[in-house]
Backbone as ProteinMPNN parsed JSONL, in Angstrom:
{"seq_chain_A": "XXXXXXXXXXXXXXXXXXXXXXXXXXXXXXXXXXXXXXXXXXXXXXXXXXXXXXXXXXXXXXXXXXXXXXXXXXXXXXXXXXXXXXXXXXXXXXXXXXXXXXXXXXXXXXXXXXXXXXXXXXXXXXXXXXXXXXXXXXXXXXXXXXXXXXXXXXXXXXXXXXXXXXXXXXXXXXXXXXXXX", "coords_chain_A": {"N_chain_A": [[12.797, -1.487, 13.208], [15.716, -3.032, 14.387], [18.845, -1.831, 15.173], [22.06, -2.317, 15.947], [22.372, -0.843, 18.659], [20.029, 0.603, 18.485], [16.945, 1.208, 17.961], [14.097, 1.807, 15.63], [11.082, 3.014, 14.822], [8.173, 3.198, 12.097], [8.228, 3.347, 9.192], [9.558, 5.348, 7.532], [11.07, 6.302, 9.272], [12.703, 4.604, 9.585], [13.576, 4.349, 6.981], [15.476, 6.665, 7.012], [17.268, 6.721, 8.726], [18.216, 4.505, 7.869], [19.517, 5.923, 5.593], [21.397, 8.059, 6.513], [22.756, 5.999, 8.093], [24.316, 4.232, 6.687], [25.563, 5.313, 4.377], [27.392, 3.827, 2.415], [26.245, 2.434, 0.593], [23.812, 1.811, -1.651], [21.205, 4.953, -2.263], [18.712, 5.94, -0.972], [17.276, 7.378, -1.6], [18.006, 9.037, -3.324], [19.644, 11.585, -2.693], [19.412, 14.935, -0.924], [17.246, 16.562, -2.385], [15.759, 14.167, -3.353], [14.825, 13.219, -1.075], [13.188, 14.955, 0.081], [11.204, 15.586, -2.075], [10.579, 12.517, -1.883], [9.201, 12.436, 0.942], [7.01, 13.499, -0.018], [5.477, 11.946, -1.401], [4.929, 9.726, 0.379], [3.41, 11.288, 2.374], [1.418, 11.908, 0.628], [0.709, 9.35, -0.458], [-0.388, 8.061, 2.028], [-2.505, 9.636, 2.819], [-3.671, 10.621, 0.563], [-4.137, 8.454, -1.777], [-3.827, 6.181, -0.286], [-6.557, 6.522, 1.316], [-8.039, 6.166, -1.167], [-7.847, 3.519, -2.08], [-8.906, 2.257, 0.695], [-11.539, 3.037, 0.451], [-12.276, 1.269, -1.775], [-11.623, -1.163, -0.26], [-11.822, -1.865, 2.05], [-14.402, -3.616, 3.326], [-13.84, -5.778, 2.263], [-11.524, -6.457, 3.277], [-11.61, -7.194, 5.994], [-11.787, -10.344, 5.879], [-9.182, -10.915, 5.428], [-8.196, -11.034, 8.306], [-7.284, -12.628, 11.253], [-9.898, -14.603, 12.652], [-10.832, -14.361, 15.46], [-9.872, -11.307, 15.422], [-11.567, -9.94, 14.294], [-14.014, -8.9, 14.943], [-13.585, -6.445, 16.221], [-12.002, -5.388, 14.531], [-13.803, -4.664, 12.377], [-15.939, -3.149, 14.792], [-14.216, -1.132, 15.113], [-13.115, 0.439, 12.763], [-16.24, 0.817, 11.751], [-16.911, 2.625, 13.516], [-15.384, 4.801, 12.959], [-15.782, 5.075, 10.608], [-18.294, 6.02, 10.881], [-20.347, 4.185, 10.173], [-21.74, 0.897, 8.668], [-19.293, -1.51, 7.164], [-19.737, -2.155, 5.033], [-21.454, -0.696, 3.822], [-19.76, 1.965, 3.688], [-18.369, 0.878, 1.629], [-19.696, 0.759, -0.168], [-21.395, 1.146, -3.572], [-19.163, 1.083, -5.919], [-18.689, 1.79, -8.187], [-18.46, 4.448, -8.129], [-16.353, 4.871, -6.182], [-14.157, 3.515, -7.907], [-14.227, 5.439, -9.771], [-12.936, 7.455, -8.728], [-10.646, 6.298, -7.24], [-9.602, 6.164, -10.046], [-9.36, 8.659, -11.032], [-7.626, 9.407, -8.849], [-5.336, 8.583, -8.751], [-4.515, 8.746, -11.4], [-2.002, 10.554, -11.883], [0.32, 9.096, -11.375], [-0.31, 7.235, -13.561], [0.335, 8.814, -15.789], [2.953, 9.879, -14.897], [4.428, 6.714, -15.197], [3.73, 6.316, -17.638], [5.596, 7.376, -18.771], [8.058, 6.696, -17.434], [9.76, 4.075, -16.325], [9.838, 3.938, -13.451], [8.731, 5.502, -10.566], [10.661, 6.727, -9.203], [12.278, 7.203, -11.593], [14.446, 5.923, -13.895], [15.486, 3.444, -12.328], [14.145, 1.464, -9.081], [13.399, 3.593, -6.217], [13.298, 4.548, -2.8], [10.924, 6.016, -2.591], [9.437, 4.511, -4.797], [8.667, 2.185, -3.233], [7.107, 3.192, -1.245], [4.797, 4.028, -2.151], [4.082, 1.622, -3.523], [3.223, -0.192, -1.641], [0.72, 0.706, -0.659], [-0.382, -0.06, -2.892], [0.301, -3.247, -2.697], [-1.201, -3.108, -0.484], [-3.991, -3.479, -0.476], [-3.62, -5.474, -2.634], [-3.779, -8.0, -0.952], [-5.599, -7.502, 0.589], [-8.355, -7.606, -1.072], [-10.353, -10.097, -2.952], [-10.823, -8.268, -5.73], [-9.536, -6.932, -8.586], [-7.487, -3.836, -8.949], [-6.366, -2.508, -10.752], [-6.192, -2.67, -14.288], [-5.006, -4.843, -16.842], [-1.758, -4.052, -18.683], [-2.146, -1.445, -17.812], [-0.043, 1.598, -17.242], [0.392, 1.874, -13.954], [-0.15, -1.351, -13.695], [2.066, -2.123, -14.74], [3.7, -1.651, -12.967], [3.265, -1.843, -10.731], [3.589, -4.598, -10.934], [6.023, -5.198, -11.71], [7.622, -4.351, -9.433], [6.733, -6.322, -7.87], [8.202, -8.34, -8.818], [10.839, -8.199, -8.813], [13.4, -8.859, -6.656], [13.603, -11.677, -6.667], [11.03, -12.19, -6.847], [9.668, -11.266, -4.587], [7.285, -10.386, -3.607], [5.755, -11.814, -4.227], [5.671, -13.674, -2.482], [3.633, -13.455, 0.407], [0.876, -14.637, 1.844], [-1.942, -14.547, -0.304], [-5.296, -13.044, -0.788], [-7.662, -14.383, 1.239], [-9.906, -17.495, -0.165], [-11.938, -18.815, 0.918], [-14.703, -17.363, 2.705], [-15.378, -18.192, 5.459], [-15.864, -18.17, 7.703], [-17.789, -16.484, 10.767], [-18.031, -12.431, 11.407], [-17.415, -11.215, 13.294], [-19.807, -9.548, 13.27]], "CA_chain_A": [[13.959, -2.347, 13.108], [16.439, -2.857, 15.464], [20.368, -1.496, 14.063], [22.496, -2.421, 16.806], [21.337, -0.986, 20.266], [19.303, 1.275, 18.202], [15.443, 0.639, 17.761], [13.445, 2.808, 14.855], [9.787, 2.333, 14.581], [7.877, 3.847, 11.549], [9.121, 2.998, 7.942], [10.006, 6.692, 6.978], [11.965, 6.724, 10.341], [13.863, 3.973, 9.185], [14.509, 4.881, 5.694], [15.994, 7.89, 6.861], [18.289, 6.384, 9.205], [18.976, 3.68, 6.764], [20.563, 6.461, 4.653], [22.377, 8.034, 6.958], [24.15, 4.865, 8.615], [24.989, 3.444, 5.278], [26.18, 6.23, 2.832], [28.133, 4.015, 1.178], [25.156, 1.963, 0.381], [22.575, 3.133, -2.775], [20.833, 5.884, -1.913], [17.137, 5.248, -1.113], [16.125, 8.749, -2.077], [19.162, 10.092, -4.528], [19.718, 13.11, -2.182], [18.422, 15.512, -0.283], [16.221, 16.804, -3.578], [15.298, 13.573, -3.214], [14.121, 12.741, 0.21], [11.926, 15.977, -0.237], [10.761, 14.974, -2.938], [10.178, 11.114, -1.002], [8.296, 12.898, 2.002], [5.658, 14.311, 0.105], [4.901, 11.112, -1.51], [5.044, 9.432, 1.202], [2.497, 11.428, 2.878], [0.355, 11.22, -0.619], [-0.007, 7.809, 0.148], [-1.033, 7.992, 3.461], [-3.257, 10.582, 3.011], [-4.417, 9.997, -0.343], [-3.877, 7.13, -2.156], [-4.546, 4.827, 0.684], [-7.833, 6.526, 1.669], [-8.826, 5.381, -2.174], [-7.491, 1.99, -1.966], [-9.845, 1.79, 1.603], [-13.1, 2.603, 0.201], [-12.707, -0.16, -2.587], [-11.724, -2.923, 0.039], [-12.431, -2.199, 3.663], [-15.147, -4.402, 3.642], [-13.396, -7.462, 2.051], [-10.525, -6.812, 4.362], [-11.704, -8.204, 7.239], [-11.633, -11.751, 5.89], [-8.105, -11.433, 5.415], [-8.188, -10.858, 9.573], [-8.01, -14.374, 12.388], [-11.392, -15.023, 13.186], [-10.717, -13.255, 16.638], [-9.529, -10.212, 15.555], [-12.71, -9.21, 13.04], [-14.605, -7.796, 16.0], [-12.176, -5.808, 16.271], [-11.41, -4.573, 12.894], [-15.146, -3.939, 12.034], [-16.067, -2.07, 15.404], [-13.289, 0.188, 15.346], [-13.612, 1.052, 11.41], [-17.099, 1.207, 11.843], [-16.499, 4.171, 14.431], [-14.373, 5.496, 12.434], [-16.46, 5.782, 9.293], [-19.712, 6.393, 10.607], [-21.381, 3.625, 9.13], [-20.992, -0.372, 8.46], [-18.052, -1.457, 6.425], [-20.371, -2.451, 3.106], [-22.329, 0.941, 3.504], [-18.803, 2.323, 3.628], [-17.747, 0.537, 0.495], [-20.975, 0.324, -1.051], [-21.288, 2.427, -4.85], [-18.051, 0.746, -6.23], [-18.531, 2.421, -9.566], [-18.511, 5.907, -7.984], [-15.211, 4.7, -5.333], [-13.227, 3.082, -9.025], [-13.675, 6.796, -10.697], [-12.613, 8.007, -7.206], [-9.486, 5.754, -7.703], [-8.835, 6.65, -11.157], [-8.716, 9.872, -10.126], [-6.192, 9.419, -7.312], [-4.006, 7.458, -9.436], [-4.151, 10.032, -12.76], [-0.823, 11.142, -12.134], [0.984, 7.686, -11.29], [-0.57, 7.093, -14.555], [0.825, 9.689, -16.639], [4.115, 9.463, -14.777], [4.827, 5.516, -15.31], [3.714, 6.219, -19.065], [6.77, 7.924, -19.216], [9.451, 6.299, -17.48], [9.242, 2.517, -15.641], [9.773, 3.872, -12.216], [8.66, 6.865, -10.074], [12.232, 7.552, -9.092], [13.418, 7.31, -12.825], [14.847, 4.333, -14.309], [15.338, 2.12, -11.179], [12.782, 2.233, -7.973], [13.835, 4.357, -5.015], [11.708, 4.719, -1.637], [8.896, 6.457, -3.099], [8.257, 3.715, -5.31], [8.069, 0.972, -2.41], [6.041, 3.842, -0.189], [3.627, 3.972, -3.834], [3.461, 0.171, -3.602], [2.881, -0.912, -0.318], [-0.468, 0.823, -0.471], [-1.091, -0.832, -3.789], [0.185, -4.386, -1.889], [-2.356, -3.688, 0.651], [-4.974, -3.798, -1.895], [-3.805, -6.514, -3.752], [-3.592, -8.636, -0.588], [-6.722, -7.033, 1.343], [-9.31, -7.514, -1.386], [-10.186, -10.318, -4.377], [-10.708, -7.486, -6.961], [-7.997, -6.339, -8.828], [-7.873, -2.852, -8.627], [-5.631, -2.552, -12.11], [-6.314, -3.51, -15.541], [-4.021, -5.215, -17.528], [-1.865, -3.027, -19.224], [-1.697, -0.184, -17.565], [1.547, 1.783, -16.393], [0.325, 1.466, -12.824], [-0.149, -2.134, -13.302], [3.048, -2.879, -15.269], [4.926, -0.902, -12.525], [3.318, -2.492, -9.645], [4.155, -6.252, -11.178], [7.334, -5.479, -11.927], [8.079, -4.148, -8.684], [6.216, -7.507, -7.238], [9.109, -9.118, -9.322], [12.067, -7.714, -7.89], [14.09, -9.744, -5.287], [13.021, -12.945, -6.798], [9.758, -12.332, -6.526], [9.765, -11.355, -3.347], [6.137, -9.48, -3.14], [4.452, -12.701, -4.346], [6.047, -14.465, -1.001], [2.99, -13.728, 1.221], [-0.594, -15.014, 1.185], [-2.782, -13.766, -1.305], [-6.667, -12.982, -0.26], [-8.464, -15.797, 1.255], [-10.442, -17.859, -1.328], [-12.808, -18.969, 1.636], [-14.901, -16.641, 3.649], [-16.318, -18.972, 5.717], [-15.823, -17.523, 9.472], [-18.363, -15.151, 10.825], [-16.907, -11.308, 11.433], [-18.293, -10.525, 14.38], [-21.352, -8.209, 13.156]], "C_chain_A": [[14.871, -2.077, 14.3], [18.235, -2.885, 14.711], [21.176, -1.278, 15.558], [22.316, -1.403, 18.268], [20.409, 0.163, 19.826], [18.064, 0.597, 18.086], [15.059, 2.013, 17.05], [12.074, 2.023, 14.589], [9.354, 3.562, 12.963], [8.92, 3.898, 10.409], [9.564, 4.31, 7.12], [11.65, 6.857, 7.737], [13.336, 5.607, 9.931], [14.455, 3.997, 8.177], [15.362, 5.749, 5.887], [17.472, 7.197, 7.902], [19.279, 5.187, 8.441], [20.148, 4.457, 5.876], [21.632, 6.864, 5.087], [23.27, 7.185, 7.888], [24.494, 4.538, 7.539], [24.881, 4.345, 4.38], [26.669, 5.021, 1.915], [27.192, 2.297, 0.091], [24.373, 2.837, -0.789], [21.824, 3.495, -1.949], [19.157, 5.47, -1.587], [16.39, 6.342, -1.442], [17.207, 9.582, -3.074], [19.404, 11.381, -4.008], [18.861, 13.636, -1.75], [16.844, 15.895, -1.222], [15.119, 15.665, -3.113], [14.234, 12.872, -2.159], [13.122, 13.684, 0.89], [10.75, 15.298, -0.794], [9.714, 13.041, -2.416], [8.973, 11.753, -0.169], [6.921, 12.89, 1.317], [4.997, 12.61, -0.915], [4.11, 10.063, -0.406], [3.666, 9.749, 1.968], [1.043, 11.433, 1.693], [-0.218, 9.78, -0.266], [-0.274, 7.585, 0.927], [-2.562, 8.428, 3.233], [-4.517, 10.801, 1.344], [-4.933, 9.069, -1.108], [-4.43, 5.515, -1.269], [-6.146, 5.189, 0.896], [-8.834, 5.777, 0.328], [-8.811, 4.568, -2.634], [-8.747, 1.83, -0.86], [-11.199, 1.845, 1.184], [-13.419, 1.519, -0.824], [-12.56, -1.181, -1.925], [-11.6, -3.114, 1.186], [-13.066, -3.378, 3.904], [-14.549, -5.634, 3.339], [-12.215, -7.668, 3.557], [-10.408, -7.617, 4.983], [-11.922, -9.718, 7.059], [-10.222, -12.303, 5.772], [-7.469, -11.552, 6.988], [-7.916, -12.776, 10.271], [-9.52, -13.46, 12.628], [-11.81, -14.068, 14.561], [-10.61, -12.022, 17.044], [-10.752, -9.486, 14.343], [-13.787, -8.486, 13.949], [-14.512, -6.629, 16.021], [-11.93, -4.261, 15.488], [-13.017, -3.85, 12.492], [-15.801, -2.551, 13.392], [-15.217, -0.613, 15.248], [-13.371, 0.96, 13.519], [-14.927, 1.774, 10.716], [-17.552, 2.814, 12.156], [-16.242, 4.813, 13.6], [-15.089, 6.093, 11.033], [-18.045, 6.014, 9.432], [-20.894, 5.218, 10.342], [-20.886, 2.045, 8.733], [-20.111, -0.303, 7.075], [-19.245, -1.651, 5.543], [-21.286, -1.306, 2.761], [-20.993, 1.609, 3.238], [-18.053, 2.331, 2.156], [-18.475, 0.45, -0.748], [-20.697, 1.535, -2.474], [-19.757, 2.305, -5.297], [-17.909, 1.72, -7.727], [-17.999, 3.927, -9.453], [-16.527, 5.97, -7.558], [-14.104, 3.984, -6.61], [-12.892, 4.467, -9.57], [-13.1, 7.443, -9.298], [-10.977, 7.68, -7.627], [-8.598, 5.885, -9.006], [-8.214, 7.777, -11.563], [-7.142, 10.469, -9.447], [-5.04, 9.251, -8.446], [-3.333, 7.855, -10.882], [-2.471, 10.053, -12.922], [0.199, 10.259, -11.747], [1.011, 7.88, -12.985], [0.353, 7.511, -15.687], [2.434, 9.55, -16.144], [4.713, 8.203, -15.131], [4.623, 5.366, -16.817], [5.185, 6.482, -19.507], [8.35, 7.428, -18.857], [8.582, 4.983, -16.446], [9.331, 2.717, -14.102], [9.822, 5.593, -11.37], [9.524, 7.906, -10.028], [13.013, 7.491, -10.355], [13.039, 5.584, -13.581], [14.831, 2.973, -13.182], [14.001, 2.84, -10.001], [13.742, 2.516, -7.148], [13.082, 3.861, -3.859], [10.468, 4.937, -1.807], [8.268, 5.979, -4.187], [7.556, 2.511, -4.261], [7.377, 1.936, -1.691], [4.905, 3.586, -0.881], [3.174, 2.785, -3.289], [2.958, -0.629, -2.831], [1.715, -0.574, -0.021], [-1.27, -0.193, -1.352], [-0.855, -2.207, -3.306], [-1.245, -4.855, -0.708], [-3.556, -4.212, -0.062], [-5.116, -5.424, -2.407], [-4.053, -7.787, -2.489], [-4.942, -8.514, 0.31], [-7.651, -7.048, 0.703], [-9.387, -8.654, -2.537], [-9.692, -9.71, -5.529], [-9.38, -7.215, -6.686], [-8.349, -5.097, -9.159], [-7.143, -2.193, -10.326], [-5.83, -3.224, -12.883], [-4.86, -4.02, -16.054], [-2.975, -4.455, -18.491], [-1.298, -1.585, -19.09], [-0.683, 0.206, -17.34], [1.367, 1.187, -14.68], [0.661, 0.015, -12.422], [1.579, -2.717, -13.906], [4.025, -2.648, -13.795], [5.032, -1.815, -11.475], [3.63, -4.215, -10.015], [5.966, -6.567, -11.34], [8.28, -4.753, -10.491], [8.061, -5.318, -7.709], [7.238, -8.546, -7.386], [10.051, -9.253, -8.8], [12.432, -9.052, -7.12], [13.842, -10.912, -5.029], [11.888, -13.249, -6.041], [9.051, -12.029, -5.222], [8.124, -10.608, -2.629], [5.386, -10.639, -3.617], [4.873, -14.165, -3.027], [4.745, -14.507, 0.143], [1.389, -14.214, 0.84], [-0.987, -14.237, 0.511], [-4.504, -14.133, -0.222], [-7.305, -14.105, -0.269], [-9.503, -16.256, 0.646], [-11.77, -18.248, -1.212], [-13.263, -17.578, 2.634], [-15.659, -17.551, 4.325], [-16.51, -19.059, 7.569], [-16.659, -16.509, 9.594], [-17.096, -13.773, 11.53], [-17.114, -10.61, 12.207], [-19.347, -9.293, 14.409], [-22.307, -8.893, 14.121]], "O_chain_A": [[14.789, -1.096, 15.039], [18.683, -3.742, 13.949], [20.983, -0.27, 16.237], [21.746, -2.231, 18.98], [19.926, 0.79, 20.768], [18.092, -0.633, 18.107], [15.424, 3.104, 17.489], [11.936, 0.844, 14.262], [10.053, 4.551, 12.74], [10.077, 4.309, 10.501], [9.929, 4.129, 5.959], [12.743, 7.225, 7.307], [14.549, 5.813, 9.989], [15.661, 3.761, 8.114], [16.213, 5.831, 5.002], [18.627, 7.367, 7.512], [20.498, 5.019, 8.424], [21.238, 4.002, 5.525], [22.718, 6.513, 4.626], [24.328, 7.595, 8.366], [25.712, 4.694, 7.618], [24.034, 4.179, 3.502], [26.417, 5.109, 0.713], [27.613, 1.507, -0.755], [24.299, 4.062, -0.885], [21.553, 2.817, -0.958], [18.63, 4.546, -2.206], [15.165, 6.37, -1.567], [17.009, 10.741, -3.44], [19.39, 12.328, -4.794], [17.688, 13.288, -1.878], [15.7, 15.609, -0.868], [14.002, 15.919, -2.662], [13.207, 12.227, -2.369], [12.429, 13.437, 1.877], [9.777, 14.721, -0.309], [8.559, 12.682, -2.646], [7.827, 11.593, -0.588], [5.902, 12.432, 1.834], [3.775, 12.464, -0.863], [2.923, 9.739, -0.443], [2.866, 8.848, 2.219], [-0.086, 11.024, 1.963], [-1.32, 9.364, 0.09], [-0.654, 6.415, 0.884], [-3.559, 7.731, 3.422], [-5.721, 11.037, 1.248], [-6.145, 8.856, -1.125], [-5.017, 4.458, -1.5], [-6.978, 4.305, 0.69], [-9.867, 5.127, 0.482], [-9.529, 4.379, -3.616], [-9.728, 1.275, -1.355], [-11.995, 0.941, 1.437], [-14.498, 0.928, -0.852], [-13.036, -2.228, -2.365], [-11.315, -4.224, 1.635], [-12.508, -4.224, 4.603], [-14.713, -6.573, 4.119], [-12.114, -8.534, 4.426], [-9.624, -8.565, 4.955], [-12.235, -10.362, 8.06], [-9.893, -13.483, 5.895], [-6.363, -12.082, 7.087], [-8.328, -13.819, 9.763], [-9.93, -12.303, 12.716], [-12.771, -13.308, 14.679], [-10.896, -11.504, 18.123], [-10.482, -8.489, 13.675], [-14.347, -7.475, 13.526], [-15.422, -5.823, 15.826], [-11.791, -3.048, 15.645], [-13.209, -2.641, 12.365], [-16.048, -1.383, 13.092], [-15.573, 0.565, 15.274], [-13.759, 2.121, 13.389], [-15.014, 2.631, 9.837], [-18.135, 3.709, 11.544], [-17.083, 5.685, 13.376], [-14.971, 7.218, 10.547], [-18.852, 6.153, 8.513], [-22.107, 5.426, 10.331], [-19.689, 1.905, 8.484], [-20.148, 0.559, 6.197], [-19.766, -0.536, 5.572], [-21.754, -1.052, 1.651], [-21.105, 1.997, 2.076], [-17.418, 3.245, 1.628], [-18.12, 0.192, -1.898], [-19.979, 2.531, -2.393], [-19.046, 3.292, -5.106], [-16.846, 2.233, -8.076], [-17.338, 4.521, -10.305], [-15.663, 6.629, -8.137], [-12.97, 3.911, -6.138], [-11.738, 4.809, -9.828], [-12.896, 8.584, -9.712], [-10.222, 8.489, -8.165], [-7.376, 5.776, -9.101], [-7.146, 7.994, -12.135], [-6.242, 11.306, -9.516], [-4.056, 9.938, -8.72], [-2.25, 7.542, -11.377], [-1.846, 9.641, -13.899], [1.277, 10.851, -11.807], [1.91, 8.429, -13.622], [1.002, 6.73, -16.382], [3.207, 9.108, -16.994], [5.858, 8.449, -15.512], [5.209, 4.439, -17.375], [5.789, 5.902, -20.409], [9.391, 7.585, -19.496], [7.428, 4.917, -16.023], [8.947, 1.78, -13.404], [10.628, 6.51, -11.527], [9.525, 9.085, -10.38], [14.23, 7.679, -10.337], [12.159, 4.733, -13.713], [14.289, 1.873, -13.281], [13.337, 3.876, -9.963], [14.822, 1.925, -7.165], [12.332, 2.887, -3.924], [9.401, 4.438, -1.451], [7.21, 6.379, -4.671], [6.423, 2.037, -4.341], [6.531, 1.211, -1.168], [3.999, 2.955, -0.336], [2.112, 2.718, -2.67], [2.329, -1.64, -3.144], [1.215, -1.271, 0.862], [-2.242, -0.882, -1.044], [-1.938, -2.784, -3.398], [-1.855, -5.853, -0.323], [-3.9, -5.393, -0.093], [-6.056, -6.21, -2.531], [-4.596, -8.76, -3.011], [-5.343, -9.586, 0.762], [-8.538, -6.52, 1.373], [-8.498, -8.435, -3.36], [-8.739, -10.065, -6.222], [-8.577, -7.18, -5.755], [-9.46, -4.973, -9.674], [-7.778, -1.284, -10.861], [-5.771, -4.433, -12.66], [-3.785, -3.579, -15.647], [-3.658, -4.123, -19.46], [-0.516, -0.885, -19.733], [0.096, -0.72, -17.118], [2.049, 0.266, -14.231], [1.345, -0.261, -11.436], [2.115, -3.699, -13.392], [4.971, -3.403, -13.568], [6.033, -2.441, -11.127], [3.91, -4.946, -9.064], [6.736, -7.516, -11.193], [9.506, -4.663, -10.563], [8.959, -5.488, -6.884], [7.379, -9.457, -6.57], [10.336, -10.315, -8.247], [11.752, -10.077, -7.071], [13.774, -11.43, -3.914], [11.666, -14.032, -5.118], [7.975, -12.531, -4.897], [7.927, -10.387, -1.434], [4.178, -10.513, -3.418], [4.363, -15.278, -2.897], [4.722, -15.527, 0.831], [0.876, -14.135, -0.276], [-0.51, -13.103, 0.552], [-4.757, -14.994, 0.621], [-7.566, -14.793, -1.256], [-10.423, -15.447, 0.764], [-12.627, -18.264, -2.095], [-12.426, -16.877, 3.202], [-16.743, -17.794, 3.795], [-17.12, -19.815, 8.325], [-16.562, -15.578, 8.795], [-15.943, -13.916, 11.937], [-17.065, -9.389, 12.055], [-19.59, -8.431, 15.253], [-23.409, -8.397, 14.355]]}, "name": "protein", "num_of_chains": 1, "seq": "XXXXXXXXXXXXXXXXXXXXXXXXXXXXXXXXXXXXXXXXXXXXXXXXXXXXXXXXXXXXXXXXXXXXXXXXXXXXXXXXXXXXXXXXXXXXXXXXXXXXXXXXXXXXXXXXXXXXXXXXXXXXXXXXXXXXXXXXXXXXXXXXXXXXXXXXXXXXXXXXXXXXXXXXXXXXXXXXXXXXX"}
């Protein structure tokens, strides 16, 4: 973002400056406790969470790509994992208990109260959700049953700001471009 002749790249970097230019603004982490507390989610979802969102929907991904840029996306992922994206993604049954896994302790937390940070969401529920967004927007499947805490949490976070997380495309309905394999 750009905050008058400032420039912050990196959505941590800007939460943090978000807080401290605007104290008198709600808090996006409830205190220092808090923005501890934020970090390590934060890097959870980087580091965990997302890696078990990617093996269920790498491979669809790339249809949510332009046409131009699937070259692209498959070489360099390829690299990266060794191995083509649907070998990558392949054994969904194994990569769901993988995910159920990951997501255990979401689980058990959102049983208990409607939002990571408590009663309302903080930062480290939109850090949480933006992995689960990628998901929902990077693959058909739905990666959540009906039901669940996870899923109530992530719909009702989708809700928010008049709806404001069901504003961008959803996963294309056509695959009908090759992907440069």
């Amino acid at each position: 973002i750009t905050d008058g002749d400032r420039i912050i790249h990196d959505s941590w970097n800007i939460a943090r400056h978000l807080e401290m230019r605007y104290p008198d603004h709600p808090s996006l982490f409830g205190g220092d406790v808090g923005q501890g507390l934020t970090r390590h989610i934060n890097f959870w979802s980087d580091t965990t969470l997302g890696v078990a969102i990617r093996r269920l929907i790498a491979a669809d991904f790339i249809y949510c790509l332009a046409p131009e840029d699937r070259t692209y996306y498959r070489r360099s992922r390829e690299a990266q994992f060794g191995c083509a994206l649907e070998a990558y993604c392949a054994d969904r049954d194994r990569w769901l208990g993988e995910f159920a896994a990951t997501i255990a302790p979401l689980e058990q937390t959102l049983s208990e109260q409607p939002y990571l940070a408590g009663a309302e969401p903080a930062y480290a529920d939109y850090v949480a959700f933006s992995v689960f967004r990628y998901a929902r927007l990077g693959s058909p499947h739905e990666l959540l049953p009906d039901g669940t805490p996870v899923r109530r949490w992530r719909d009702a976070i989708v809700a928010r700001f008049d709806h404001l997380g069901d504003h961008f495309p959803a996963y294309p309905l056509q695959r009908d471009e090759p992907d440069g394999r």
